[in-house]
Amino acid sequence: MPSGRTHEALNLAALGGVALAYMGAGGSPEDPRALAFALAYLAGTFFLTPDLDLAERGVRAVGRWGVLGVLWRPYGRLFRHRGLSHTWVLGPLTRLGYLAGLLYLLYLGAREVLAFLGVTWRLGPWVWSKEVVWAALLGYYLSQWLHLAADGIWPDHDLKRLKRPR
C-alpha cells in the first residue's frame, strides 16, 4: 500500500492536471466554485483522508490537526482500518458527518462566547450556494476516491466480497 506521502503526491499531481484542464477550458481561478473545489480537495488530501481510522497510531493526517488530532481518536475507534471508512460513498460521508458534528459543537461554543461579547457574525450567502457546495463535495470526494484507488480499493470492492463463497 502507498505511504501517506505517496497518496499526497498522487493527489497533488491529479489536482494539477485538473487545474490545467480547467484553465485550458477558460475557467477562472476567481470563481467561488473553483476555490471551493480546490480547498475541499486539499482538505480531503491532507486533513480528512481515509486513513483517519488509524487515528490511534498517529497517521500524518492526524498530526496535521495538531493538538486537535485527539478529536479524531473516537473516529478511529468507531471504524476498523479498511472497513466502512474505506468505501467509496459511505467512507467519505462518515468523515464529513464526524467533522460536521465537531464543527457544530465548536459553533455552539463560539456562538455563546460571541453573544457574551456582543458580537454578531454571519457567513456570506455565496458560501452556501448550491453550486459552491456541489463543487466542494466533488473536490472532496475526488480526493477520497484517488486515495482509495491508490490503495487498490475500487467501487465494486464490497460487492466482490459479498459474492465470494463463504
Tab-separated table of N, CA and C in Angstrom:
chain	number	residue	atom	x	y	z
A	1	MET	N	0.827	-1.181	0.000
A	1	MET	CA	0.000	0.000	0.000
A	1	MET	C	0.879	1.257	0.000
A	2	PRO	N	0.467	2.296	-0.686
A	2	PRO	CA	1.257	3.522	-0.732
A	2	PRO	C	1.336	4.194	0.632
A	3	SER	N	2.431	4.892	0.846
A	3	SER	CA	2.590	5.651	2.088
A	3	SER	C	1.751	6.927	2.006
A	4	GLY	N	1.665	7.626	3.119
A	4	GLY	CA	0.922	8.885	3.144
A	4	GLY	C	1.490	9.891	2.156
A	5	ARG	N	2.817	9.944	2.069
A	5	ARG	CA	3.445	10.881	1.130
A	5	ARG	C	3.122	10.530	-0.317
A	6	THR	N	3.066	9.258	-0.612
A	6	THR	CA	2.735	8.837	-1.971
A	6	THR	C	1.300	9.216	-2.309
A	7	HIS	N	0.385	8.988	-1.371
A	7	HIS	CA	-1.011	9.394	-1.585
A	7	HIS	C	-1.082	10.891	-1.862
A	8	GLU	N	-0.373	11.671	-1.077
A	8	GLU	CA	-0.409	13.120	-1.244
A	8	GLU	C	0.168	13.539	-2.590
A	9	ALA	N	1.276	12.916	-2.987
A	9	ALA	CA	1.887	13.260	-4.275
A	9	ALA	C	0.950	12.922	-5.437
A	10	LEU	N	0.311	11.758	-5.377
A	10	LEU	CA	-0.633	11.378	-6.430
A	10	LEU	C	-1.802	12.368	-6.495
A	11	ASN	N	-2.336	12.707	-5.339
A	11	ASN	CA	-3.471	13.623	-5.314
A	11	ASN	C	-3.083	15.016	-5.821
A	12	LEU	N	-1.899	15.495	-5.443
A	12	LEU	CA	-1.475	16.816	-5.906
A	12	LEU	C	-1.217	16.815	-7.414
A	13	ALA	N	-0.646	15.741	-7.926
A	13	ALA	CA	-0.434	15.654	-9.375
A	13	ALA	C	-1.773	15.671	-10.110
A	14	ALA	N	-2.746	14.938	-9.587
A	14	ALA	CA	-4.075	14.922	-10.215
A	14	ALA	C	-4.728	16.295	-10.134
A	15	LEU	N	-4.584	16.976	-9.008
A	15	LEU	CA	-5.161	18.318	-8.878
A	15	LEU	C	-4.519	19.268	-9.880
A	16	GLY	N	-3.215	19.138	-10.074
A	16	GLY	CA	-2.546	19.970	-11.077
A	16	GLY	C	-3.110	19.723	-12.464
A	17	GLY	N	-3.350	18.463	-12.798
A	17	GLY	CA	-3.939	18.135	-14.094
A	17	GLY	C	-5.342	18.698	-14.253
A	18	VAL	N	-6.137	18.589	-13.207
A	18	VAL	CA	-7.496	19.136	-13.245
A	18	VAL	C	-7.446	20.657	-13.385
A	19	ALA	N	-6.536	21.297	-12.672
A	19	ALA	CA	-6.414	22.756	-12.749
A	19	ALA	C	-6.005	23.200	-14.156
A	20	LEU	N	-5.059	22.489	-14.749
A	20	LEU	CA	-4.644	22.828	-16.118
A	20	LEU	C	-5.801	22.665	-17.104
A	21	ALA	N	-6.545	21.578	-16.970
A	21	ALA	CA	-7.688	21.361	-17.860
A	21	ALA	C	-8.746	22.439	-17.656
A	22	TYR	N	-8.995	22.793	-16.406
A	22	TYR	CA	-9.990	23.822	-16.083
A	22	TYR	C	-9.580	25.166	-16.682
A	23	MET	N	-8.316	25.538	-16.482
A	23	MET	CA	-7.843	26.819	-17.016
A	23	MET	C	-7.807	26.776	-18.548
A	24	GLY	N	-7.442	25.631	-19.114
A	24	GLY	CA	-7.413	25.496	-20.566
A	24	GLY	C	-8.792	25.625	-21.194
A	25	ALA	N	-9.823	25.244	-20.428
A	25	ALA	CA	-11.198	25.343	-20.924
A	25	ALA	C	-11.781	26.734	-20.678
A	26	GLY	N	-10.951	27.663	-20.183
A	26	GLY	CA	-11.413	29.032	-19.976
A	26	GLY	C	-11.955	29.307	-18.595
A	27	GLY	N	-11.738	28.417	-17.667
A	27	GLY	CA	-12.205	28.620	-16.300
A	27	GLY	C	-11.394	29.676	-15.579
A	28	SER	N	-12.021	30.340	-14.654
A	28	SER	CA	-11.359	31.397	-13.896
A	28	SER	C	-11.047	30.915	-12.474
A	29	PRO	N	-9.808	31.129	-12.015
A	29	PRO	CA	-9.480	30.728	-10.643
A	29	PRO	C	-10.204	31.576	-9.591
A	30	GLU	N	-10.806	32.686	-10.019
A	30	GLU	CA	-11.536	33.539	-9.093
A	30	GLU	C	-12.976	33.084	-8.871
A	31	ASP	N	-13.405	32.098	-9.619
A	31	ASP	CA	-14.751	31.550	-9.470
A	31	ASP	C	-14.862	30.876	-8.100
A	32	PRO	N	-15.870	31.226	-7.288
A	32	PRO	CA	-16.011	30.606	-5.967
A	32	PRO	C	-16.139	29.080	-6.033
A	33	ARG	N	-16.694	28.558	-7.116
A	33	ARG	CA	-16.805	27.099	-7.259
A	33	ARG	C	-15.435	26.461	-7.413
A	34	ALA	N	-14.549	27.098	-8.159
A	34	ALA	CA	-13.187	26.571	-8.333
A	34	ALA	C	-12.447	26.599	-7.009
A	35	LEU	N	-12.609	27.685	-6.267
A	35	LEU	CA	-11.962	27.792	-4.957
A	35	LEU	C	-12.511	26.732	-4.005
A	36	ALA	N	-13.819	26.542	-4.001
A	36	ALA	CA	-14.433	25.532	-3.125
A	36	ALA	C	-13.946	24.133	-3.502
A	37	PHE	N	-13.882	23.840	-4.794
A	37	PHE	CA	-13.389	22.548	-5.251
A	37	PHE	C	-11.959	22.323	-4.770
A	38	ALA	N	-11.083	23.306	-5.017
A	38	ALA	CA	-9.670	23.156	-4.670
A	38	ALA	C	-9.470	23.029	-3.158
A	39	LEU	N	-10.150	23.856	-2.380
A	39	LEU	CA	-9.991	23.797	-0.922
A	39	LEU	C	-10.509	22.474	-0.352
A	40	ALA	N	-11.646	22.016	-0.845
A	40	ALA	CA	-12.189	20.744	-0.366
A	40	ALA	C	-11.292	19.584	-0.793
A	41	TYR	N	-10.761	19.656	-1.994
A	41	TYR	CA	-9.846	18.623	-2.483
A	41	TYR	C	-8.602	18.570	-1.596
A	42	LEU	N	-8.035	19.726	-1.300
A	42	LEU	CA	-6.836	19.771	-0.453
A	42	LEU	C	-7.143	19.320	0.972
A	43	ALA	N	-8.302	19.699	1.485
A	43	ALA	CA	-8.694	19.242	2.821
A	43	ALA	C	-8.837	17.726	2.847
A	44	GLY	N	-9.428	17.166	1.793
A	44	GLY	CA	-9.573	15.720	1.705
A	44	GLY	C	-8.236	15.012	1.545
A	45	THR	N	-7.296	15.663	0.911
A	45	THR	CA	-5.977	15.077	0.697
A	45	THR	C	-5.124	15.115	1.959
A	46	PHE	N	-5.168	16.216	2.693
A	46	PHE	CA	-4.246	16.394	3.809
A	46	PHE	C	-4.865	16.222	5.194
A	47	PHE	N	-6.152	16.511	5.351
A	47	PHE	CA	-6.752	16.503	6.680
A	47	PHE	C	-7.814	15.429	6.902
A	48	LEU	N	-8.521	15.042	5.857
A	48	LEU	CA	-9.656	14.125	6.013
A	48	LEU	C	-9.458	12.843	5.207
A	49	THR	N	-8.298	12.251	5.287
A	49	THR	CA	-8.001	11.074	4.487
A	49	THR	C	-8.724	9.844	5.035
A	50	PRO	N	-8.899	8.836	4.187
A	50	PRO	CA	-9.495	7.594	4.681
A	50	PRO	C	-8.683	6.946	5.807
A	51	ASP	N	-7.419	7.300	5.930
A	51	ASP	CA	-6.584	6.705	6.967
A	51	ASP	C	-6.795	7.318	8.349
A	52	LEU	N	-7.752	8.211	8.488
A	52	LEU	CA	-8.075	8.732	9.823
A	52	LEU	C	-8.615	7.640	10.734
A	53	ASP	N	-8.994	6.498	10.149
A	53	ASP	CA	-9.422	5.389	11.001
A	53	ASP	C	-8.233	4.793	11.762
A	54	LEU	N	-7.035	5.264	11.454
A	54	LEU	CA	-5.829	4.852	12.183
A	54	LEU	C	-5.384	5.948	13.151
A	55	ALA	N	-6.336	6.737	13.649
A	55	ALA	CA	-6.012	7.888	14.498
A	55	ALA	C	-5.187	7.498	15.715
A	56	GLU	N	-5.408	6.322	16.242
A	56	GLU	CA	-4.670	5.856	17.416
A	56	GLU	C	-3.178	5.703	17.117
A	57	ARG	N	-2.847	5.418	15.871
A	57	ARG	CA	-1.452	5.157	15.504
A	57	ARG	C	-0.722	6.407	15.034
A	58	GLY	N	-1.389	7.545	15.050
A	58	GLY	CA	-0.733	8.801	14.695
A	58	GLY	C	-0.367	8.937	13.227
A	59	VAL	N	-1.305	8.740	12.323
A	59	VAL	CA	-1.044	8.912	10.894
A	59	VAL	C	-0.822	10.388	10.584
A	60	ARG	N	-0.296	10.657	9.399
A	60	ARG	CA	0.056	12.024	9.003
A	60	ARG	C	-1.129	12.996	9.110
A	61	ALA	N	-2.302	12.554	8.682
A	61	ALA	CA	-3.467	13.446	8.706
A	61	ALA	C	-3.810	13.869	10.126
A	62	VAL	N	-3.690	12.960	11.083
A	62	VAL	CA	-3.986	13.298	12.478
A	62	VAL	C	-2.961	14.300	12.983
A	63	GLY	N	-1.702	14.100	12.619
A	63	GLY	CA	-0.652	15.028	13.030
A	63	GLY	C	-0.870	16.432	12.507
A	64	ARG	N	-1.476	16.548	11.336
A	64	ARG	CA	-1.725	17.878	10.760
A	64	ARG	C	-2.782	18.655	11.551
A	65	TRP	N	-3.590	17.959	12.312
A	65	TRP	CA	-4.592	18.621	13.139
A	65	TRP	C	-3.962	19.209	14.395
A	66	GLY	N	-2.702	18.921	14.646
A	66	GLY	CA	-2.025	19.428	15.837
A	66	GLY	C	-2.662	18.855	17.087
A	67	VAL	N	-2.863	19.710	18.081
A	67	VAL	CA	-3.454	19.239	19.336
A	67	VAL	C	-4.897	18.787	19.134
A	68	LEU	N	-5.541	19.256	18.076
A	68	LEU	CA	-6.914	18.837	17.803
A	68	LEU	C	-6.986	17.429	17.212
A	69	GLY	N	-5.845	16.846	16.901
A	69	GLY	CA	-5.811	15.486	16.383
A	69	GLY	C	-6.439	14.487	17.331
A	70	VAL	N	-6.398	14.810	18.611
A	70	VAL	CA	-7.004	13.917	19.611
A	70	VAL	C	-8.508	13.781	19.389
A	71	LEU	N	-9.122	14.755	18.743
A	71	LEU	CA	-10.563	14.693	18.475
A	71	LEU	C	-10.913	13.601	17.477
A	72	TRP	N	-9.937	13.100	16.721
A	72	TRP	CA	-10.185	12.056	15.733
A	72	TRP	C	-10.006	10.660	16.306
A	73	ARG	N	-9.557	10.543	17.534
A	73	ARG	CA	-9.403	9.212	18.128
A	73	ARG	C	-10.729	8.456	18.235
A	74	PRO	N	-11.824	9.084	18.635
A	74	PRO	CA	-13.099	8.339	18.643
A	74	PRO	C	-13.476	7.833	17.253
A	75	TYR	N	-13.180	8.605	16.222
A	75	TYR	CA	-13.446	8.145	14.862
A	75	TYR	C	-12.645	6.879	14.580
A	76	GLY	N	-11.386	6.875	14.983
A	76	GLY	CA	-10.544	5.704	14.795
A	76	GLY	C	-11.048	4.482	15.539
A	77	ARG	N	-11.699	4.710	16.665
A	77	ARG	CA	-12.260	3.586	17.426
A	77	ARG	C	-13.569	3.087	16.816
A	78	LEU	N	-14.286	3.965	16.151
A	78	LEU	CA	-15.558	3.583	15.532
A	78	LEU	C	-15.369	2.701	14.304
A	79	PHE	N	-14.300	2.927	13.557
A	79	PHE	CA	-14.118	2.247	12.272
A	79	PHE	C	-12.801	1.500	12.248
A	80	ARG	N	-12.872	0.226	11.880
A	80	ARG	CA	-11.639	-0.536	11.725
A	80	ARG	C	-10.991	-0.109	10.409
A	81	HIS	N	-9.673	-0.251	10.353
A	81	HIS	CA	-8.948	0.171	9.160
A	81	HIS	C	-9.363	-0.668	7.956
A	82	ARG	N	-9.618	0.010	6.865
A	82	ARG	CA	-10.081	-0.578	5.608
A	82	ARG	C	-11.459	-1.214	5.728
A	83	GLY	N	-12.223	-0.735	6.681
A	83	GLY	CA	-13.609	-1.181	6.819
A	83	GLY	C	-14.519	-0.184	6.122
A	84	LEU	N	-15.585	0.210	6.792
A	84	LEU	CA	-16.552	1.151	6.228
A	84	LEU	C	-15.896	2.478	5.837
A	85	SER	N	-14.871	2.874	6.561
A	85	SER	CA	-14.212	4.149	6.251
A	85	SER	C	-13.479	4.114	4.911
A	86	HIS	N	-13.255	2.934	4.368
A	86	HIS	CA	-12.573	2.803	3.080
A	86	HIS	C	-13.541	2.360	1.981
A	87	THR	N	-14.782	2.828	2.044
A	87	THR	CA	-15.728	2.580	0.964
A	87	THR	C	-15.877	3.865	0.161
A	88	TRP	N	-16.398	3.758	-1.037
A	88	TRP	CA	-16.394	4.877	-1.966
A	88	TRP	C	-17.446	5.956	-1.673
A	89	VAL	N	-18.553	5.597	-1.092
A	89	VAL	CA	-19.597	6.597	-0.827
A	89	VAL	C	-19.724	6.857	0.673
A	90	LEU	N	-19.911	5.792	1.436
A	90	LEU	CA	-20.129	5.971	2.872
A	90	LEU	C	-18.881	6.380	3.635
A	91	GLY	N	-17.708	5.931	3.195
A	91	GLY	CA	-16.470	6.285	3.887
A	91	GLY	C	-16.258	7.790	3.979
A	92	PRO	N	-16.232	8.498	2.835
A	92	PRO	CA	-16.082	9.946	2.901
A	92	PRO	C	-17.236	10.621	3.655
A	93	LEU	N	-18.420	10.028	3.541
A	93	LEU	CA	-19.571	10.593	4.249
A	93	LEU	C	-19.416	10.473	5.759
A	94	THR	N	-18.818	9.378	6.234
A	94	THR	CA	-18.610	9.226	7.688
A	94	THR	C	-17.675	10.316	8.204
A	95	ARG	N	-16.624	10.635	7.439
A	95	ARG	CA	-15.698	11.674	7.876
A	95	ARG	C	-16.345	13.050	7.825
A	96	LEU	N	-17.157	13.296	6.804
A	96	LEU	CA	-17.866	14.585	6.742
A	96	LEU	C	-18.851	14.720	7.900
A	97	GLY	N	-19.573	13.648	8.181
A	97	GLY	CA	-20.522	13.684	9.297
A	97	GLY	C	-19.827	13.897	10.624
A	98	TYR	N	-18.719	13.209	10.835
A	98	TYR	CA	-17.964	13.359	12.075
A	98	TYR	C	-17.430	14.790	12.201
A	99	LEU	N	-16.863	15.312	11.094
A	99	LEU	CA	-16.356	16.681	11.102
A	99	LEU	C	-17.487	17.684	11.322
A	100	ALA	N	-18.638	17.444	10.704
A	100	ALA	CA	-19.785	18.342	10.888
A	100	ALA	C	-20.202	18.376	12.352
A	101	GLY	N	-20.196	17.222	12.998
A	101	GLY	CA	-20.523	17.181	14.422
A	101	GLY	C	-19.531	17.974	15.249
A	102	LEU	N	-18.238	17.823	14.949
A	102	LEU	CA	-17.216	18.590	15.670
A	102	LEU	C	-17.378	20.094	15.439
A	103	LEU	N	-17.615	20.465	14.181
A	103	LEU	CA	-17.784	21.886	13.866
A	103	LEU	C	-19.039	22.465	14.496
A	104	TYR	N	-20.084	21.668	14.573
A	104	TYR	CA	-21.308	22.147	15.205
A	104	TYR	C	-21.076	22.421	16.688
A	105	LEU	N	-20.354	21.534	17.340
A	105	LEU	CA	-20.030	21.772	18.754
A	105	LEU	C	-19.173	23.021	18.911
A	106	LEU	N	-18.216	23.220	18.009
A	106	LEU	CA	-17.386	24.420	18.033
A	106	LEU	C	-18.235	25.664	17.785
A	107	TYR	N	-19.152	25.566	16.838
A	107	TYR	CA	-20.048	26.681	16.529
A	107	TYR	C	-20.888	27.062	17.750
A	108	LEU	N	-21.443	26.062	18.437
A	108	LEU	CA	-22.251	26.354	19.617
A	108	LEU	C	-21.439	27.077	20.675
A	109	GLY	N	-20.218	26.614	20.887
A	109	GLY	CA	-19.356	27.278	21.868
A	109	GLY	C	-18.986	28.687	21.443
A	110	ALA	N	-18.616	28.860	20.173
A	110	ALA	CA	-18.234	30.179	19.669
A	110	ALA	C	-19.416	31.131	19.697
A	111	ARG	N	-20.594	30.634	19.391
A	111	ARG	CA	-21.790	31.478	19.402
A	111	ARG	C	-22.046	32.039	20.795
A	112	GLU	N	-21.875	31.198	21.802
A	112	GLU	CA	-22.080	31.649	23.185
A	112	GLU	C	-21.046	32.695	23.587
A	113	VAL	N	-19.802	32.454	23.214
A	113	VAL	CA	-18.741	33.413	23.555
A	113	VAL	C	-18.976	34.728	22.836
A	114	LEU	N	-19.299	34.671	21.544
A	114	LEU	CA	-19.537	35.901	20.787
A	114	LEU	C	-20.774	36.639	21.286
A	115	ALA	N	-21.808	35.912	21.646
A	115	ALA	CA	-23.012	36.550	22.192
A	115	ALA	C	-22.674	37.253	23.506
A	116	PHE	N	-21.851	36.623	24.313
A	116	PHE	CA	-21.422	37.237	25.577
A	116	PHE	C	-20.653	38.528	25.313
A	117	LEU	N	-19.861	38.538	24.246
A	117	LEU	CA	-19.078	39.725	23.898
A	117	LEU	C	-19.877	40.738	23.095
A	118	GLY	N	-21.109	40.391	22.690
A	118	GLY	CA	-21.962	41.290	21.929
A	118	GLY	C	-21.613	41.372	20.450
A	119	VAL	N	-20.982	40.351	19.926
A	119	VAL	CA	-20.565	40.331	18.527
A	119	VAL	C	-21.517	39.443	17.728
A	120	THR	N	-21.929	39.917	16.550
A	120	THR	CA	-22.726	39.072	15.652
A	120	THR	C	-21.864	38.721	14.452
A	121	TRP	N	-22.087	37.499	13.921
A	121	TRP	CA	-21.269	37.022	12.817
A	121	TRP	C	-22.127	36.178	11.899
A	122	ARG	N	-21.991	36.447	10.593
A	122	ARG	CA	-22.726	35.672	9.590
A	122	ARG	C	-21.816	35.368	8.423
A	123	LEU	N	-22.003	34.196	7.825
A	123	LEU	CA	-21.278	33.859	6.613
A	123	LEU	C	-21.967	34.495	5.418
A	124	GLY	N	-21.176	34.841	4.423
A	124	GLY	CA	-21.753	35.426	3.220
A	124	GLY	C	-22.632	34.427	2.487
A	125	PRO	N	-23.604	34.905	1.707
A	125	PRO	CA	-24.536	33.999	1.020
A	125	PRO	C	-23.848	33.098	-0.012
A	126	TRP	N	-22.706	33.515	-0.588
A	126	TRP	CA	-22.039	32.681	-1.588
A	126	TRP	C	-21.526	31.383	-0.984
A	127	VAL	N	-21.260	31.374	0.312
A	127	VAL	CA	-20.721	30.172	0.955
A	127	VAL	C	-21.711	29.020	0.854
A	128	TRP	N	-22.989	29.325	0.905
A	128	TRP	CA	-23.993	28.263	0.943
A	128	TRP	C	-24.719	28.056	-0.378
A	129	SER	N	-24.273	28.696	-1.465
A	129	SER	CA	-24.953	28.486	-2.736
A	129	SER	C	-24.798	27.030	-3.159
A	130	LYS	N	-25.798	26.515	-3.856
A	130	LYS	CA	-25.796	25.110	-4.267
A	130	LYS	C	-24.581	24.765	-5.118
A	131	GLU	N	-24.233	25.649	-6.032
A	131	GLU	CA	-23.110	25.370	-6.927
A	131	GLU	C	-21.798	25.251	-6.158
A	132	VAL	N	-21.603	26.097	-5.166
A	132	VAL	CA	-20.370	26.069	-4.377
A	132	VAL	C	-20.326	24.803	-3.527
A	133	VAL	N	-21.444	24.439	-2.927
A	133	VAL	CA	-21.494	23.236	-2.101
A	133	VAL	C	-21.228	21.995	-2.957
A	134	TRP	N	-21.827	21.922	-4.157
A	134	TRP	CA	-21.607	20.767	-5.033
A	134	TRP	C	-20.155	20.698	-5.499
A	135	ALA	N	-19.564	21.853	-5.803
A	135	ALA	CA	-18.157	21.877	-6.223
A	135	ALA	C	-17.256	21.399	-5.084
A	136	ALA	N	-17.556	21.820	-3.856
A	136	ALA	CA	-16.765	21.382	-2.700
A	136	ALA	C	-16.915	19.879	-2.487
A	137	LEU	N	-18.136	19.373	-2.591
A	137	LEU	CA	-18.349	17.930	-2.432
A	137	LEU	C	-17.615	17.140	-3.514
A	138	LEU	N	-17.651	17.635	-4.744
A	138	LEU	CA	-16.942	16.966	-5.829
A	138	LEU	C	-15.441	16.935	-5.561
A	139	GLY	N	-14.879	18.049	-5.133
A	139	GLY	CA	-13.450	18.096	-4.830
A	139	GLY	C	-13.082	17.159	-3.700
A	140	TYR	N	-13.882	17.148	-2.656
A	140	TYR	CA	-13.613	16.275	-1.508
A	140	TYR	C	-13.703	14.801	-1.910
A	141	TYR	N	-14.794	14.429	-2.581
A	141	TYR	CA	-14.966	13.030	-2.963
A	141	TYR	C	-13.888	12.584	-3.958
A	142	LEU	N	-13.499	13.440	-4.886
A	142	LEU	CA	-12.454	13.070	-5.839
A	142	LEU	C	-11.146	12.770	-5.113
A	143	SER	N	-10.801	13.567	-4.120
A	143	SER	CA	-9.570	13.306	-3.357
A	143	SER	C	-9.660	11.972	-2.626
A	144	GLN	N	-10.830	11.646	-2.105
A	144	GLN	CA	-11.025	10.385	-1.396
A	144	GLN	C	-10.941	9.202	-2.347
A	145	TRP	N	-11.550	9.336	-3.516
A	145	TRP	CA	-11.560	8.248	-4.488
A	145	TRP	C	-10.160	7.951	-5.011
A	146	LEU	N	-9.356	8.999	-5.206
A	146	LEU	CA	-7.984	8.769	-5.656
A	146	LEU	C	-7.187	8.022	-4.587
A	147	HIS	N	-7.426	8.350	-3.325
A	147	HIS	CA	-6.757	7.643	-2.227
A	147	HIS	C	-7.147	6.164	-2.244
A	148	LEU	N	-8.425	5.905	-2.375
A	148	LEU	CA	-8.898	4.522	-2.377
A	148	LEU	C	-8.386	3.754	-3.593
A	149	ALA	N	-8.376	4.393	-4.757
A	149	ALA	CA	-7.869	3.729	-5.960
A	149	ALA	C	-6.386	3.395	-5.794
A	150	ALA	N	-5.622	4.303	-5.182
A	150	ALA	CA	-4.201	4.027	-4.946
A	150	ALA	C	-4.023	2.861	-3.977
A	151	ASP	N	-4.974	2.677	-3.079
A	151	ASP	CA	-4.939	1.536	-2.152
A	151	ASP	C	-5.424	0.251	-2.807
A	152	GLY	N	-5.893	0.343	-4.051
A	152	GLY	CA	-6.394	-0.840	-4.744
A	152	GLY	C	-7.831	-1.173	-4.386
A	153	ILE	N	-8.545	-0.198	-3.851
A	153	ILE	CA	-9.949	-0.390	-3.483
A	153	ILE	C	-10.806	0.304	-4.542
A	154	TRP	N	-11.554	-0.486	-5.293
A	154	TRP	CA	-12.381	0.034	-6.377
A	154	TRP	C	-13.840	0.061	-5.943
A	155	PRO	N	-14.693	0.777	-6.678
A	155	PRO	CA	-16.096	0.903	-6.266
A	155	PRO	C	-16.802	-0.431	-6.047
A	156	ASP	N	-16.415	-1.464	-6.785
A	156	ASP	CA	-17.082	-2.748	-6.635
A	156	ASP	C	-16.427	-3.633	-5.564
A	157	HIS	N	-15.529	-3.085	-4.800
A	157	HIS	CA	-14.773	-3.838	-3.788
A	157	HIS	C	-15.691	-4.592	-2.823
A	158	ASP	N	-16.672	-3.898	-2.285
A	158	ASP	CA	-17.580	-4.527	-1.325
A	158	ASP	C	-18.492	-5.542	-1.996
A	159	LEU	N	-18.862	-5.294	-3.243
A	159	LEU	CA	-19.718	-6.237	-3.951
A	159	LEU	C	-18.988	-7.552	-4.188
A	160	LYS	N	-17.699	-7.474	-4.488
A	160	LYS	CA	-16.915	-8.690	-4.704
A	160	LYS	C	-16.848	-9.518	-3.409
A	161	ARG	N	-16.710	-8.833	-2.283
A	161	ARG	CA	-16.647	-9.539	-1.005
A	161	ARG	C	-17.966	-10.243	-0.714
A	162	LEU	N	-19.072	-9.618	-1.102
A	162	LEU	CA	-20.383	-10.214	-0.845
A	162	LEU	C	-20.618	-11.438	-1.732
A	163	LYS	N	-20.083	-11.432	-2.948
A	163	LYS	CA	-20.306	-12.534	-3.886
A	163	LYS	C	-19.421	-13.736	-3.588
A	164	ARG	N	-18.355	-13.540	-2.838
A	164	ARG	CA	-17.433	-14.639	-2.546
A	164	ARG	C	-18.117	-15.733	-1.764
A	165	PRO	N	-17.895	-16.997	-2.132
A	165	PRO	CA	-18.498	-18.091	-1.344
A	165	PRO	C	-17.890	-18.125	0.048
A	166	ARG	N	-18.718	-18.475	1.012
A	166	ARG	CA	-18.245	-18.472	2.398
A	166	ARG	C	-17.788	-19.813	2.819
